[in-house]
Amino acid sequence: MNPGPTTAADDASRVEPGGATFRTPPRVVGSWCGGTNAAAHWTYVFAADGRYARSNGRQGDSGMARFDSGQLTLLVDGRPVISYPWSLRSDATLGDLLHIDGFSYVRGKCS
């Protein structure tokens, strides 16, 4: 699933069964590239309504992302819930840096 662009109808938070609400923080919406090294770079794409997709060129998944203070929870149909610590910081040279599970991500897609 590619989160792709959102429309005005997508602006509201998505409510899933059980009442969980998904909404991506505005500064996180978009594509991010990073990871451990060039062989393991991942591209994350986050949509405003909580949808996400991620890939490293060989494997990937998509589903819903929930951002709760310092915890990012990825929900993937048919798979266990995946949770990571996350944060967002600004760097004077690089701009916004998204940190997921201790790894840094910069804006853009990995090649």
mmCIF file of N, CA, C and O in Angstrom:
data_model
loop_
_atom_site.group_PDB
_atom_site.id
_atom_site.type_symbol
_atom_site.label_atom_id
_atom_site.label_comp_id
_atom_site.label_asym_id
_atom_site.label_seq_id
_atom_site.Cartn_x
_atom_site.Cartn_y
_atom_site.Cartn_z
ATOM 1 N N MET A 1 0.847 -1.165 0.000
ATOM 2 C CA MET A 1 0.000 0.000 0.000
ATOM 3 C C MET A 1 0.892 1.227 0.000
ATOM 4 O O MET A 1 1.779 1.349 0.804
ATOM 5 N N ASN A 2 0.683 2.131 -0.881
ATOM 6 C CA ASN A 2 1.417 3.370 -0.950
ATOM 7 C C ASN A 2 0.565 4.457 -0.321
ATOM 8 O O ASN A 2 -0.513 4.741 -0.798
ATOM 9 N N PRO A 3 1.036 5.103 0.787
ATOM 10 C CA PRO A 3 0.220 6.112 1.417
ATOM 11 C C PRO A 3 -0.172 7.235 0.476
ATOM 12 O O PRO A 3 -1.258 7.753 0.547
ATOM 13 N N GLY A 4 0.703 7.615 -0.453
ATOM 14 C CA GLY A 4 0.377 8.613 -1.463
ATOM 15 C C GLY A 4 -0.143 9.916 -0.902
ATOM 16 O O GLY A 4 -0.170 10.139 0.296
ATOM 17 N N PRO A 5 -0.538 10.805 -1.788
ATOM 18 C CA PRO A 5 -1.052 12.099 -1.337
ATOM 19 C C PRO A 5 -2.407 11.941 -0.673
ATOM 20 O O PRO A 5 -3.148 11.009 -0.940
ATOM 21 N N THR A 6 -2.724 12.886 0.193
ATOM 22 C CA THR A 6 -4.012 12.854 0.866
ATOM 23 C C THR A 6 -4.915 13.938 0.291
ATOM 24 O O THR A 6 -4.452 14.895 -0.306
ATOM 25 N N THR A 7 -6.196 13.765 0.461
ATOM 26 C CA THR A 7 -7.170 14.741 0.012
ATOM 27 C C THR A 7 -7.828 15.362 1.236
ATOM 28 O O THR A 7 -7.607 14.925 2.358
ATOM 29 N N ALA A 8 -8.673 16.359 1.027
ATOM 30 C CA ALA A 8 -9.372 17.000 2.139
ATOM 31 C C ALA A 8 -10.167 15.982 2.940
ATOM 32 O O ALA A 8 -10.270 16.070 4.160
ATOM 33 N N ALA A 9 -10.719 14.980 2.270
ATOM 34 C CA ALA A 9 -11.502 13.952 2.962
ATOM 35 C C ALA A 9 -10.622 13.106 3.870
ATOM 36 O O ALA A 9 -11.087 12.506 4.818
ATOM 37 N N ASP A 10 -9.310 13.053 3.580
ATOM 38 C CA ASP A 10 -8.382 12.258 4.379
ATOM 39 C C ASP A 10 -7.888 12.993 5.619
ATOM 40 O O ASP A 10 -7.207 12.421 6.450
ATOM 41 N N ASP A 11 -8.201 14.291 5.763
ATOM 42 C CA ASP A 11 -7.643 15.096 6.835
ATOM 43 C C ASP A 11 -8.049 14.634 8.222
ATOM 44 O O ASP A 11 -7.323 14.839 9.175
ATOM 45 N N ALA A 12 -9.209 14.045 8.367
ATOM 46 C CA ALA A 12 -9.649 13.581 9.679
ATOM 47 C C ALA A 12 -8.830 12.359 10.081
ATOM 48 O O ALA A 12 -8.364 11.608 9.254
ATOM 49 N N SER A 13 -8.658 12.177 11.377
ATOM 50 C CA SER A 13 -7.960 10.993 11.857
ATOM 51 C C SER A 13 -8.739 9.751 11.458
ATOM 52 O O SER A 13 -9.960 9.741 11.458
ATOM 53 N N ARG A 14 -8.022 8.695 11.140
ATOM 54 C CA ARG A 14 -8.642 7.426 10.797
ATOM 55 C C ARG A 14 -8.924 6.680 12.095
ATOM 56 O O ARG A 14 -8.050 6.556 12.933
ATOM 57 N N VAL A 15 -10.130 6.184 12.270
ATOM 58 C CA VAL A 15 -10.496 5.434 13.467
ATOM 59 C C VAL A 15 -10.636 3.971 13.077
ATOM 60 O O VAL A 15 -11.386 3.623 12.179
ATOM 61 N N GLU A 16 -9.882 3.129 13.745
ATOM 62 C CA GLU A 16 -9.875 1.699 13.474
ATOM 63 C C GLU A 16 -10.787 0.983 14.466
ATOM 64 O O GLU A 16 -11.163 1.536 15.491
ATOM 65 N N PRO A 17 -11.146 -0.281 14.182
ATOM 66 C CA PRO A 17 -11.945 -1.050 15.127
ATOM 67 C C PRO A 17 -11.295 -1.025 16.507
ATOM 68 O O PRO A 17 -10.086 -1.088 16.632
ATOM 69 N N GLY A 18 -12.115 -0.885 17.530
ATOM 70 C CA GLY A 18 -11.605 -0.799 18.882
ATOM 71 C C GLY A 18 -11.387 0.639 19.320
ATOM 72 O O GLY A 18 -11.015 0.903 20.443
ATOM 73 N N GLY A 19 -11.567 1.604 18.392
ATOM 74 C CA GLY A 19 -11.496 3.012 18.742
ATOM 75 C C GLY A 19 -10.128 3.652 18.658
ATOM 76 O O GLY A 19 -9.977 4.823 18.989
ATOM 77 N N ALA A 20 -9.087 2.934 18.217
ATOM 78 C CA ALA A 20 -7.763 3.543 18.102
ATOM 79 C C ALA A 20 -7.789 4.596 16.998
ATOM 80 O O ALA A 20 -8.330 4.378 15.930
ATOM 81 N N THR A 21 -7.218 5.753 17.278
ATOM 82 C CA THR A 21 -7.165 6.839 16.310
ATOM 83 C C THR A 21 -5.748 6.973 15.785
ATOM 84 O O THR A 21 -4.794 6.947 16.543
ATOM 85 N N PHE A 22 -5.627 7.112 14.475
ATOM 86 C CA PHE A 22 -4.323 7.222 13.841
ATOM 87 C C PHE A 22 -4.217 8.580 13.150
ATOM 88 O O PHE A 22 -5.084 8.958 12.382
ATOM 89 N N ARG A 23 -3.158 9.292 13.442
ATOM 90 C CA ARG A 23 -2.870 10.557 12.781
ATOM 91 C C ARG A 23 -1.365 10.781 12.887
ATOM 92 O O ARG A 23 -0.803 10.739 13.970
ATOM 93 N N THR A 24 -0.732 11.033 11.752
ATOM 94 C CA THR A 24 0.704 11.258 11.725
ATOM 95 C C THR A 24 0.994 12.716 12.070
ATOM 96 O O THR A 24 0.341 13.612 11.527
ATOM 97 N N PRO A 25 1.956 12.977 12.951
ATOM 98 C CA PRO A 25 2.321 14.366 13.227
ATOM 99 C C PRO A 25 2.681 15.080 11.912
ATOM 100 O O PRO A 25 3.370 14.502 11.065
ATOM 101 N N PRO A 26 2.217 16.309 11.716
ATOM 102 C CA PRO A 26 2.434 17.004 10.436
ATOM 103 C C PRO A 26 3.891 17.042 9.971
ATOM 104 O O PRO A 26 4.166 16.870 8.782
ATOM 105 N N ARG A 27 4.850 17.225 10.886
ATOM 106 C CA ARG A 27 6.261 17.277 10.468
ATOM 107 C C ARG A 27 6.807 15.922 10.044
ATOM 108 O O ARG A 27 7.885 15.849 9.445
ATOM 109 N N VAL A 28 6.092 14.833 10.338
ATOM 110 C CA VAL A 28 6.556 13.494 9.977
ATOM 111 C C VAL A 28 5.981 13.049 8.622
ATOM 112 O O VAL A 28 6.553 12.186 7.950
ATOM 113 N N VAL A 29 4.883 13.664 8.176
ATOM 114 C CA VAL A 29 4.253 13.279 6.915
ATOM 115 C C VAL A 29 5.257 13.416 5.771
ATOM 116 O O VAL A 29 5.954 14.418 5.662
ATOM 117 N N GLY A 30 5.338 12.366 4.939
ATOM 118 C CA GLY A 30 6.230 12.377 3.779
ATOM 119 C C GLY A 30 7.162 11.190 3.780
ATOM 120 O O GLY A 30 6.964 10.221 4.511
ATOM 121 N N SER A 31 8.207 11.276 2.952
ATOM 122 C CA SER A 31 9.178 10.185 2.779
ATOM 123 C C SER A 31 10.430 10.450 3.600
ATOM 124 O O SER A 31 10.892 11.586 3.690
ATOM 125 N N TRP A 32 10.996 9.369 4.144
ATOM 126 C CA TRP A 32 12.198 9.427 4.965
ATOM 127 C C TRP A 32 13.140 8.293 4.582
ATOM 128 O O TRP A 32 12.704 7.166 4.383
ATOM 129 N N CYS A 33 14.440 8.564 4.505
ATOM 130 C CA CYS A 33 15.444 7.553 4.168
ATOM 131 C C CYS A 33 16.463 7.458 5.290
ATOM 132 O O CYS A 33 16.921 8.472 5.811
ATOM 133 N N GLY A 34 16.836 6.230 5.654
ATOM 134 C CA GLY A 34 17.871 6.046 6.668
ATOM 135 C C GLY A 34 18.005 4.603 7.063
ATOM 136 O O GLY A 34 17.514 3.707 6.394
ATOM 137 N N GLY A 35 18.687 4.370 8.152
ATOM 138 C CA GLY A 35 18.889 3.018 8.643
ATOM 139 C C GLY A 35 20.322 2.804 9.076
ATOM 140 O O GLY A 35 21.050 3.754 9.341
ATOM 141 N N THR A 36 20.738 1.545 9.100
ATOM 142 C CA THR A 36 22.036 1.196 9.660
ATOM 143 C C THR A 36 23.203 1.521 8.744
ATOM 144 O O THR A 36 24.229 1.986 9.191
ATOM 145 N N ASN A 37 23.088 1.210 7.447
ATOM 146 C CA ASN A 37 24.168 1.485 6.486
ATOM 147 C C ASN A 37 23.573 1.428 5.073
ATOM 148 O O ASN A 37 22.392 1.160 4.911
ATOM 149 N N ALA A 38 24.388 1.664 4.064
ATOM 150 C CA ALA A 38 23.875 1.726 2.693
ATOM 151 C C ALA A 38 23.178 0.429 2.275
ATOM 152 O O ALA A 38 22.225 0.454 1.500
ATOM 153 N N ALA A 39 23.628 -0.704 2.779
ATOM 154 C CA ALA A 39 23.017 -1.975 2.402
ATOM 155 C C ALA A 39 21.677 -2.203 3.096
ATOM 156 O O ALA A 39 20.894 -3.045 2.664
ATOM 157 N N ALA A 40 21.417 -1.449 4.162
ATOM 158 C CA ALA A 40 20.189 -1.685 4.927
ATOM 159 C C ALA A 40 19.329 -0.426 5.044
ATOM 160 O O ALA A 40 18.550 -0.305 5.969
ATOM 161 N N HIS A 41 19.487 0.524 4.121
ATOM 162 C CA HIS A 41 18.652 1.725 4.177
ATOM 163 C C HIS A 41 17.192 1.382 3.936
ATOM 164 O O HIS A 41 16.870 0.556 3.088
ATOM 165 N N TRP A 42 16.340 2.040 4.677
ATOM 166 C CA TRP A 42 14.898 1.871 4.531
ATOM 167 C C TRP A 42 14.280 3.199 4.129
ATOM 168 O O TRP A 42 14.708 4.256 4.581
ATOM 169 N N THR A 43 13.252 3.139 3.305
ATOM 170 C CA THR A 43 12.418 4.302 3.028
ATOM 171 C C THR A 43 11.104 4.093 3.753
ATOM 172 O O THR A 43 10.457 3.059 3.583
ATOM 173 N N TYR A 44 10.741 5.055 4.589
ATOM 174 C CA TYR A 44 9.433 5.098 5.243
ATOM 175 C C TYR A 44 8.636 6.205 4.582
ATOM 176 O O TYR A 44 9.171 7.290 4.337
ATOM 177 N N VAL A 45 7.365 5.946 4.289
ATOM 178 C CA VAL A 45 6.464 6.975 3.767
ATOM 179 C C VAL A 45 5.254 7.007 4.694
ATOM 180 O O VAL A 45 4.572 5.996 4.867
ATOM 181 N N PHE A 46 5.017 8.182 5.296
ATOM 182 C CA PHE A 46 3.914 8.351 6.236
ATOM 183 C C PHE A 46 2.882 9.308 5.642
ATOM 184 O O PHE A 46 3.233 10.394 5.180
ATOM 185 N N ALA A 47 1.613 8.912 5.657
ATOM 186 C CA ALA A 47 0.504 9.763 5.224
ATOM 187 C C ALA A 47 -0.121 10.416 6.455
ATOM 188 O O ALA A 47 -0.017 9.908 7.574
ATOM 189 N N ALA A 48 -0.789 11.540 6.257
ATOM 190 C CA ALA A 48 -1.389 12.288 7.366
ATOM 191 C C ALA A 48 -2.414 11.475 8.146
ATOM 192 O O ALA A 48 -2.568 11.656 9.350
ATOM 193 N N ASP A 49 -3.108 10.560 7.472
ATOM 194 C CA ASP A 49 -4.178 9.800 8.134
ATOM 195 C C ASP A 49 -3.684 8.541 8.843
ATOM 196 O O ASP A 49 -4.476 7.716 9.266
ATOM 197 N N GLY A 50 -2.369 8.384 8.980
ATOM 198 C CA GLY A 50 -1.829 7.252 9.723
ATOM 199 C C GLY A 50 -1.356 6.093 8.866
ATOM 200 O O GLY A 50 -0.712 5.182 9.381
ATOM 201 N N ARG A 51 -1.628 6.120 7.570
ATOM 202 C CA ARG A 51 -1.126 5.030 6.723
ATOM 203 C C ARG A 51 0.385 5.176 6.550
ATOM 204 O O ARG A 51 0.922 6.271 6.555
ATOM 205 N N TYR A 52 1.066 4.038 6.405
ATOM 206 C CA TYR A 52 2.496 4.063 6.152
ATOM 207 C C TYR A 52 2.862 2.941 5.188
ATOM 208 O O TYR A 52 2.127 1.956 5.022
ATOM 209 N N ALA A 53 4.017 3.090 4.555
ATOM 210 C CA ALA A 53 4.644 2.030 3.769
ATOM 211 C C ALA A 53 6.140 2.145 4.034
ATOM 212 O O ALA A 53 6.660 3.243 4.224
ATOM 213 N N ARG A 54 6.824 1.005 4.067
ATOM 214 C CA ARG A 54 8.273 1.030 4.228
ATOM 215 C C ARG A 54 8.884 -0.074 3.384
ATOM 216 O O ARG A 54 8.280 -1.135 3.175
ATOM 217 N N SER A 55 10.104 0.181 2.886
ATOM 218 C CA SER A 55 10.778 -0.783 2.031
ATOM 219 C C SER A 55 12.277 -0.531 2.069
ATOM 220 O O SER A 55 12.719 0.603 2.236
ATOM 221 N N ASN A 56 13.038 -1.605 1.895
ATOM 222 C CA ASN A 56 14.485 -1.464 1.762
ATOM 223 C C ASN A 56 14.955 -1.927 0.388
ATOM 224 O O ASN A 56 16.126 -2.189 0.179
ATOM 225 N N GLY A 57 14.034 -2.038 -0.571
ATOM 226 C CA GLY A 57 14.361 -2.481 -1.918
ATOM 227 C C GLY A 57 14.239 -3.981 -2.103
ATOM 228 O O GLY A 57 14.081 -4.462 -3.212
ATOM 229 N N ARG A 58 14.313 -4.742 -1.022
ATOM 230 C CA ARG A 58 14.183 -6.196 -1.089
ATOM 231 C C ARG A 58 12.941 -6.685 -0.359
ATOM 232 O O ARG A 58 12.387 -7.718 -0.692
ATOM 233 N N GLN A 59 12.538 -5.962 0.652
ATOM 234 C CA GLN A 59 11.363 -6.340 1.429
ATOM 235 C C GLN A 59 10.696 -5.077 1.943
ATOM 236 O O GLN A 59 11.293 -4.013 1.941
ATOM 237 N N GLY A 60 9.465 -5.222 2.371
ATOM 238 C CA GLY A 60 8.750 -4.076 2.906
ATOM 239 C C GLY A 60 7.392 -4.493 3.430
ATOM 240 O O GLY A 60 7.008 -5.665 3.366
ATOM 241 N N ASP A 61 6.670 -3.510 3.956
ATOM 242 C CA ASP A 61 5.313 -3.744 4.424
ATOM 243 C C ASP A 61 4.577 -2.419 4.450
ATOM 244 O O ASP A 61 5.151 -1.367 4.169
ATOM 245 N N SER A 62 3.320 -2.489 4.757
ATOM 246 C CA SER A 62 2.500 -1.285 4.861
ATOM 247 C C SER A 62 1.364 -1.568 5.828
ATOM 248 O O SER A 62 1.058 -2.715 6.131
ATOM 249 N N GLY A 63 0.765 -0.510 6.312
ATOM 250 C CA GLY A 63 -0.330 -0.649 7.262
ATOM 251 C C GLY A 63 -0.650 0.686 7.894
ATOM 252 O O GLY A 63 -0.661 1.710 7.218
ATOM 253 N N MET A 64 -0.850 0.665 9.206
ATOM 254 C CA MET A 64 -1.193 1.870 9.954
ATOM 255 C C MET A 64 -0.089 2.152 10.970
ATOM 256 O O MET A 64 0.474 1.227 11.556
ATOM 257 N N ALA A 65 0.204 3.448 11.172
ATOM 258 C CA ALA A 65 1.207 3.872 12.149
ATOM 259 C C ALA A 65 0.528 4.733 13.208
ATOM 260 O O ALA A 65 -0.247 5.622 12.881
ATOM 261 N N ARG A 66 0.818 4.428 14.460
ATOM 262 C CA ARG A 66 0.285 5.227 15.561
ATOM 263 C C ARG A 66 1.474 5.846 16.293
ATOM 264 O O ARG A 66 2.386 5.141 16.719
ATOM 265 N N PHE A 67 1.467 7.169 16.415
ATOM 266 C CA PHE A 67 2.511 7.920 17.103
ATOM 267 C C PHE A 67 1.979 8.343 18.469
ATOM 268 O O PHE A 67 1.103 9.194 18.548
ATOM 269 N N ASP A 68 2.476 7.714 19.535
ATOM 270 C CA ASP A 68 2.091 8.055 20.910
ATOM 271 C C ASP A 68 3.319 8.574 21.623
ATOM 272 O O ASP A 68 4.226 7.804 21.917
ATOM 273 N N SER A 69 3.363 9.858 21.883
ATOM 274 C CA SER A 69 4.516 10.536 22.488
ATOM 275 C C SER A 69 5.810 9.953 21.931
ATOM 276 O O SER A 69 6.143 10.215 20.806
ATOM 277 N N GLY A 70 6.548 9.148 22.658
ATOM 278 C CA GLY A 70 7.826 8.625 22.191
ATOM 279 C C GLY A 70 7.775 7.225 21.623
ATOM 280 O O GLY A 70 8.810 6.599 21.441
ATOM 281 N N GLN A 71 6.581 6.694 21.323
ATOM 282 C CA GLN A 71 6.443 5.327 20.823
ATOM 283 C C GLN A 71 5.738 5.328 19.474
ATOM 284 O O GLN A 71 4.660 5.890 19.332
ATOM 285 N N LEU A 72 6.347 4.691 18.471
ATOM 286 C CA LEU A 72 5.752 4.489 17.151
ATOM 287 C C LEU A 72 5.322 3.034 17.066
ATOM 288 O O LEU A 72 6.140 2.134 17.244
ATOM 289 N N THR A 73 4.041 2.795 16.821
ATOM 290 C CA THR A 73 3.525 1.432 16.698
ATOM 291 C C THR A 73 3.053 1.226 15.273
ATOM 292 O O THR A 73 2.227 1.984 14.772
ATOM 293 N N LEU A 74 3.612 0.198 14.600
ATOM 294 C CA LEU A 74 3.209 -0.151 13.244
ATOM 295 C C LEU A 74 2.287 -1.356 13.311
ATOM 296 O O LEU A 74 2.633 -2.368 13.915
ATOM 297 N N LEU A 75 1.118 -1.224 12.704
ATOM 298 C CA LEU A 75 0.139 -2.300 12.674
ATOM 299 C C LEU A 75 0.061 -2.824 11.249
ATOM 300 O O LEU A 75 -0.234 -2.073 10.315
ATOM 301 N N VAL A 76 0.357 -4.100 11.083
ATOM 302 C CA VAL A 76 0.393 -4.724 9.771
ATOM 303 C C VAL A 76 -0.582 -5.891 9.770
ATOM 304 O O VAL A 76 -0.501 -6.759 10.645
ATOM 305 N N ASP A 77 -1.505 -5.904 8.832
ATOM 306 C CA ASP A 77 -2.476 -7.001 8.755
ATOM 307 C C ASP A 77 -1.762 -8.346 8.747
ATOM 308 O O ASP A 77 -0.820 -8.554 8.000
ATOM 309 N N GLY A 78 -2.235 -9.241 9.595
ATOM 310 C CA GLY A 78 -1.695 -10.594 9.623
ATOM 311 C C GLY A 78 -0.361 -10.730 10.333
ATOM 312 O O GLY A 78 0.215 -11.807 10.330
ATOM 313 N N ARG A 79 0.144 -9.687 10.935
ATOM 314 C CA ARG A 79 1.427 -9.758 11.630
ATOM 315 C C ARG A 79 1.304 -9.153 13.020
ATOM 316 O O ARG A 79 0.449 -8.310 13.264
ATOM 317 N N PRO A 80 2.221 -9.521 13.910
ATOM 318 C CA PRO A 80 2.207 -8.910 15.241
ATOM 319 C C PRO A 80 2.457 -7.403 15.155
ATOM 320 O O PRO A 80 3.047 -6.917 14.198
ATOM 321 N N VAL A 81 2.049 -6.691 16.164
ATOM 322 C CA VAL A 81 2.302 -5.257 16.256
ATOM 323 C C VAL A 81 3.798 -5.038 16.474
ATOM 324 O O VAL A 81 4.446 -5.762 17.225
ATOM 325 N N ILE A 82 4.355 -4.039 15.792
ATOM 326 C CA ILE A 82 5.766 -3.688 15.912
ATOM 327 C C ILE A 82 5.833 -2.317 16.560
ATOM 328 O O ILE A 82 5.175 -1.388 16.100
ATOM 329 N N SER A 83 6.617 -2.165 17.632
ATOM 330 C CA SER A 83 6.740 -0.871 18.305
ATOM 331 C C SER A 83 8.196 -0.460 18.386
ATOM 332 O O SER A 83 9.071 -1.286 18.641
ATOM 333 N N TYR A 84 8.431 0.831 18.165
ATOM 334 C CA TYR A 84 9.770 1.405 18.224
ATOM 335 C C TYR A 84 9.718 2.734 18.974
ATOM 336 O O TYR A 84 8.754 3.485 18.837
ATOM 337 N N PRO A 85 10.795 3.086 19.683
ATOM 338 C CA PRO A 85 10.889 4.457 20.169
ATOM 339 C C PRO A 85 11.146 5.372 18.971
ATOM 340 O O PRO A 85 11.789 4.961 18.001
ATOM 341 N N TRP A 86 10.609 6.598 19.019
ATOM 342 C CA TRP A 86 10.826 7.544 17.929
ATOM 343 C C TRP A 86 10.971 8.951 18.487
ATOM 344 O O TRP A 86 10.522 9.245 19.595
ATOM 345 N N SER A 87 11.603 9.816 17.720
ATOM 346 C CA SER A 87 11.694 11.237 18.045
ATOM 347 C C SER A 87 11.973 12.001 16.759
ATOM 348 O O SER A 87 12.356 11.416 15.740
ATOM 349 N N LEU A 88 11.763 13.295 16.807
ATOM 350 C CA LEU A 88 12.003 14.169 15.664
ATOM 351 C C LEU A 88 12.793 15.363 16.164
ATOM 352 O O LEU A 88 12.389 16.005 17.143
ATOM 353 N N ARG A 89 13.920 15.623 15.520
ATOM 354 C CA ARG A 89 14.768 16.750 15.910
ATOM 355 C C ARG A 89 15.165 17.520 14.659
ATOM 356 O O ARG A 89 15.189 16.977 13.570
ATOM 357 N N SER A 90 15.506 18.775 14.858
ATOM 358 C CA SER A 90 15.991 19.604 13.744
ATOM 359 C C SER A 90 17.499 19.745 13.837
ATOM 360 O O SER A 90 18.047 19.927 14.925
ATOM 361 N N ASP A 91 18.158 19.662 12.688
ATOM 362 C CA ASP A 91 19.589 19.859 12.577
ATOM 363 C C ASP A 91 19.808 21.069 11.675
ATOM 364 O O ASP A 91 19.154 21.188 10.628
ATOM 365 N N ALA A 92 20.721 21.957 12.062
ATOM 366 C CA ALA A 92 20.955 23.177 11.291
ATOM 367 C C ALA A 92 21.378 22.890 9.857
ATOM 368 O O ALA A 92 21.050 23.645 8.942
ATOM 369 N N THR A 93 22.066 21.802 9.623
ATOM 370 C CA THR A 93 22.547 21.466 8.277
ATOM 371 C C THR A 93 21.597 20.533 7.539
ATOM 372 O O THR A 93 21.288 20.746 6.375
ATOM 373 N N LEU A 94 21.126 19.497 8.202
ATOM 374 C CA LEU A 94 20.337 18.454 7.553
ATOM 375 C C LEU A 94 18.827 18.699 7.580
ATOM 376 O O LEU A 94 18.082 18.028 6.885
ATOM 377 N N GLY A 95 18.367 19.611 8.405
ATOM 378 C CA GLY A 95 16.927 19.835 8.555
ATOM 379 C C GLY A 95 16.356 18.852 9.559
ATOM 380 O O GLY A 95 17.033 18.433 10.491
ATOM 381 N N ASP A 96 15.111 18.440 9.336
ATOM 382 C CA ASP A 96 14.470 17.499 10.255
ATOM 383 C C ASP A 96 15.135 16.136 10.183
ATOM 384 O O ASP A 96 15.439 15.631 9.097
ATOM 385 N N LEU A 97 15.367 15.549 11.342
ATOM 386 C CA LEU A 97 15.881 14.189 11.460
ATOM 387 C C LEU A 97 14.872 13.368 12.241
ATOM 388 O O LEU A 97 14.536 13.694 13.377
ATOM 389 N N LEU A 98 14.383 12.307 11.624
ATOM 390 C CA LEU A 98 13.458 11.393 12.274
ATOM 391 C C LEU A 98 14.279 10.231 12.812
ATOM 392 O O LEU A 98 15.073 9.631 12.082
ATOM 393 N N HIS A 99 14.120 9.941 14.087
ATOM 394 C CA HIS A 99 14.829 8.821 14.709
ATOM 395 C C HIS A 99 13.800 7.735 15.019
ATOM 396 O O HIS A 99 12.811 7.981 15.704
ATOM 397 N N ILE A 100 14.038 6.535 14.473
ATOM 398 C CA ILE A 100 13.177 5.369 14.705
ATOM 399 C C ILE A 100 14.065 4.242 15.201
ATOM 400 O O ILE A 100 15.004 3.840 14.503
ATOM 401 N N ASP A 101 13.786 3.751 16.384
ATOM 402 C CA ASP A 101 14.518 2.624 16.967
ATOM 403 C C ASP A 101 16.024 2.871 16.991
ATOM 404 O O ASP A 101 16.817 1.972 16.736
ATOM 405 N N GLY A 102 16.429 4.123 17.257
ATOM 406 C CA GLY A 102 17.841 4.451 17.365
ATOM 407 C C GLY A 102 18.537 4.768 16.058
ATOM 408 O O GLY A 102 19.722 5.084 16.049
ATOM 409 N N PHE A 103 17.847 4.686 14.929
ATOM 410 C CA PHE A 103 18.437 4.986 13.630
ATOM 411 C C PHE A 103 17.903 6.313 13.106
ATOM 412 O O PHE A 103 16.741 6.655 13.322
ATOM 413 N N SER A 104 18.727 7.056 12.370
ATOM 414 C CA SER A 104 18.359 8.369 11.851
ATOM 415 C C SER A 104 17.844 8.269 10.422
ATOM 416 O O SER A 104 18.354 7.483 9.618
ATOM 417 N N TYR A 105 16.858 9.130 10.115
ATOM 418 C CA TYR A 105 16.250 9.204 8.789
ATOM 419 C C TYR A 105 16.169 10.663 8.371
ATOM 420 O O TYR A 105 15.808 11.516 9.177
ATOM 421 N N VAL A 106 16.513 10.940 7.111
ATOM 422 C CA VAL A 106 16.399 12.276 6.554
ATOM 423 C C VAL A 106 15.277 12.272 5.513
ATOM 424 O O VAL A 106 14.897 11.222 4.996
ATOM 425 N N ARG A 107 14.782 13.446 5.181
ATOM 426 C CA ARG A 107 13.700 13.533 4.205
ATOM 427 C C ARG A 107 14.129 13.019 2.841
ATOM 428 O O ARG A 107 15.246 13.262 2.396
ATOM 429 N N GLY A 108 13.242 12.286 2.191
ATOM 430 C CA GLY A 108 13.496 11.776 0.849
ATOM 431 C C GLY A 108 13.426 10.269 0.805
ATOM 432 O O GLY A 108 13.345 9.602 1.838
ATOM 433 N N LYS A 109 13.447 9.751 -0.414
ATOM 434 C CA LYS A 109 13.441 8.297 -0.603
ATOM 435 C C LYS A 109 14.846 7.800 -0.830
ATOM 436 O O LYS A 109 15.664 8.479 -1.449
ATOM 437 N N CYS A 110 15.144 6.600 -0.347
ATOM 438 C CA CYS A 110 16.437 5.981 -0.594
ATOM 439 C C CYS A 110 16.460 5.500 -2.044
ATOM 440 O O CYS A 110 15.456 5.054 -2.570
ATOM 441 N N SER A 111 17.632 5.578 -2.669
ATOM 442 C CA SER A 111 17.721 5.130 -4.070
ATOM 443 C C SER A 111 17.949 3.652 -4.177
ATOM 444 O O SER A 111 18.180 2.962 -3.263
#
